[in-house]
């Protein structure tokens, strides 16, 4: 349990740094949702997607190791064909 707690704290630290780097680069904090009209007019990403470039593209930082094993990032694509969760279509 101690190792899982340390890993979770490390993930939180990485997320904090990612938010800080995002804010430094863009001048504002990530929005709850971001509409990406360059992909499709109805594609919306959550704040997690906005932070991915700042966490080496790894979704592992969004999951605490102590989280139950039934939690998983969706692997199915949206009906518009986009793989990342929180896109709407």
GROMACS .gro file of C-alpha atoms in nm:
model
   89
    1UNK     CA    1   0.000   0.000   0.000
    2UNK     CA    2   0.288   0.238   0.072
    3UNK     CA    3   0.423   0.195  -0.282
    4UNK     CA    4   0.080   0.256  -0.435
    5UNK     CA    5   0.037   0.568  -0.222
    6UNK     CA    6   0.378   0.696  -0.337
    7UNK     CA    7   0.288   0.627  -0.702
    8UNK     CA    8  -0.042   0.811  -0.660
    9UNK     CA    9   0.136   1.109  -0.504
   10UNK     CA   10   0.381   1.107  -0.794
   11UNK     CA   11   0.090   1.109  -1.042
   12UNK     CA   12  -0.068   1.404  -0.862
   13UNK     CA   13   0.264   1.588  -0.868
   14UNK     CA   14   0.298   1.523  -1.244
   15UNK     CA   15  -0.056   1.649  -1.301
   16UNK     CA   16   0.019   1.962  -1.100
   17UNK     CA   17   0.331   2.024  -1.308
   18UNK     CA   18   0.137   1.959  -1.629
   19UNK     CA   19  -0.128   2.215  -1.531
   20UNK     CA   20   0.145   2.466  -1.447
   21UNK     CA   21   0.326   2.407  -1.778
   22UNK     CA   22  -0.001   2.433  -1.970
   23UNK     CA   23  -0.080   2.763  -1.799
   24UNK     CA   24   0.271   2.896  -1.866
   25UNK     CA   25   0.245   2.806  -2.234
   26UNK     CA   26  -0.111   2.920  -2.301
   27UNK     CA   27  -0.163   3.194  -2.042
   28UNK     CA   28  -0.465   3.021  -1.887
   29UNK     CA   29  -0.562   2.696  -1.716
   30UNK     CA   30  -0.716   2.405  -1.908
   31UNK     CA   31  -1.087   2.444  -1.971
   32UNK     CA   32  -1.337   2.184  -1.858
   33UNK     CA   33  -1.405   2.113  -2.225
   34UNK     CA   34  -1.235   2.211  -2.548
   35UNK     CA   35  -1.410   2.201  -2.884
   36UNK     CA   36  -1.170   2.099  -3.161
   37UNK     CA   37  -1.329   2.218  -3.483
   38UNK     CA   38  -1.014   2.129  -3.676
   39UNK     CA   39  -1.114   1.764  -3.633
   40UNK     CA   40  -1.493   1.794  -3.654
   41UNK     CA   41  -1.744   2.055  -3.548
   42UNK     CA   42  -1.883   1.834  -3.270
   43UNK     CA   43  -1.559   1.695  -3.122
   44UNK     CA   44  -1.505   1.803  -2.762
   45UNK     CA   45  -1.214   1.700  -2.540
   46UNK     CA   46  -1.192   1.715  -2.162
   47UNK     CA   47  -0.918   1.888  -1.966
   48UNK     CA   48  -0.729   1.558  -1.952
   49UNK     CA   49  -0.676   1.561  -2.328
   50UNK     CA   50  -0.542   1.915  -2.307
   51UNK     CA   51  -0.281   1.798  -2.055
   52UNK     CA   52  -0.165   1.489  -2.248
   53UNK     CA   53   0.121   1.668  -2.428
   54UNK     CA   54   0.252   1.777  -2.088
   55UNK     CA   55   0.250   1.425  -1.938
   56UNK     CA   56   0.432   1.255  -2.228
   57UNK     CA   57   0.103   1.141  -2.376
   58UNK     CA   58   0.050   0.886  -2.101
   59UNK     CA   59  -0.297   0.836  -1.954
   60UNK     CA   60  -0.140   0.643  -1.661
   61UNK     CA   61  -0.103   0.964  -1.457
   62UNK     CA   62  -0.481   1.003  -1.446
   63UNK     CA   63  -0.525   0.677  -1.255
   64UNK     CA   64  -0.428   0.616  -0.895
   65UNK     CA   65  -0.276   0.269  -0.848
   66UNK     CA   66  -0.519   0.213  -0.560
   67UNK     CA   67  -0.818   0.261  -0.790
   68UNK     CA   68  -1.023  -0.053  -0.836
   69UNK     CA   69  -0.928  -0.268  -1.135
   70UNK     CA   70  -1.269  -0.219  -1.297
   71UNK     CA   71  -1.166   0.137  -1.390
   72UNK     CA   72  -1.023   0.158  -1.741
   73UNK     CA   73  -0.987   0.415  -2.014
   74UNK     CA   74  -1.235   0.337  -2.288
   75UNK     CA   75  -1.072   0.162  -2.580
   76UNK     CA   76  -1.371   0.185  -2.808
   77UNK     CA   77  -1.392   0.470  -3.051
   78UNK     CA   78  -1.664   0.730  -3.045
   79UNK     CA   79  -1.922   0.721  -3.320
   80UNK     CA   80  -1.707   0.981  -3.500
   81UNK     CA   81  -1.405   0.750  -3.481
   82UNK     CA   82  -1.195   0.932  -3.224
   83UNK     CA   83  -1.027   0.710  -2.962
   84UNK     CA   84  -0.973   0.942  -2.664
   85UNK     CA   85  -1.240   0.942  -2.393
   86UNK     CA   86  -1.456   1.246  -2.336
   87UNK     CA   87  -1.498   1.319  -2.702
   88UNK     CA   88  -1.857   1.373  -2.796
   89UNK     CA   89  -2.015   1.293  -3.123
   0.00000   0.00000   0.00000
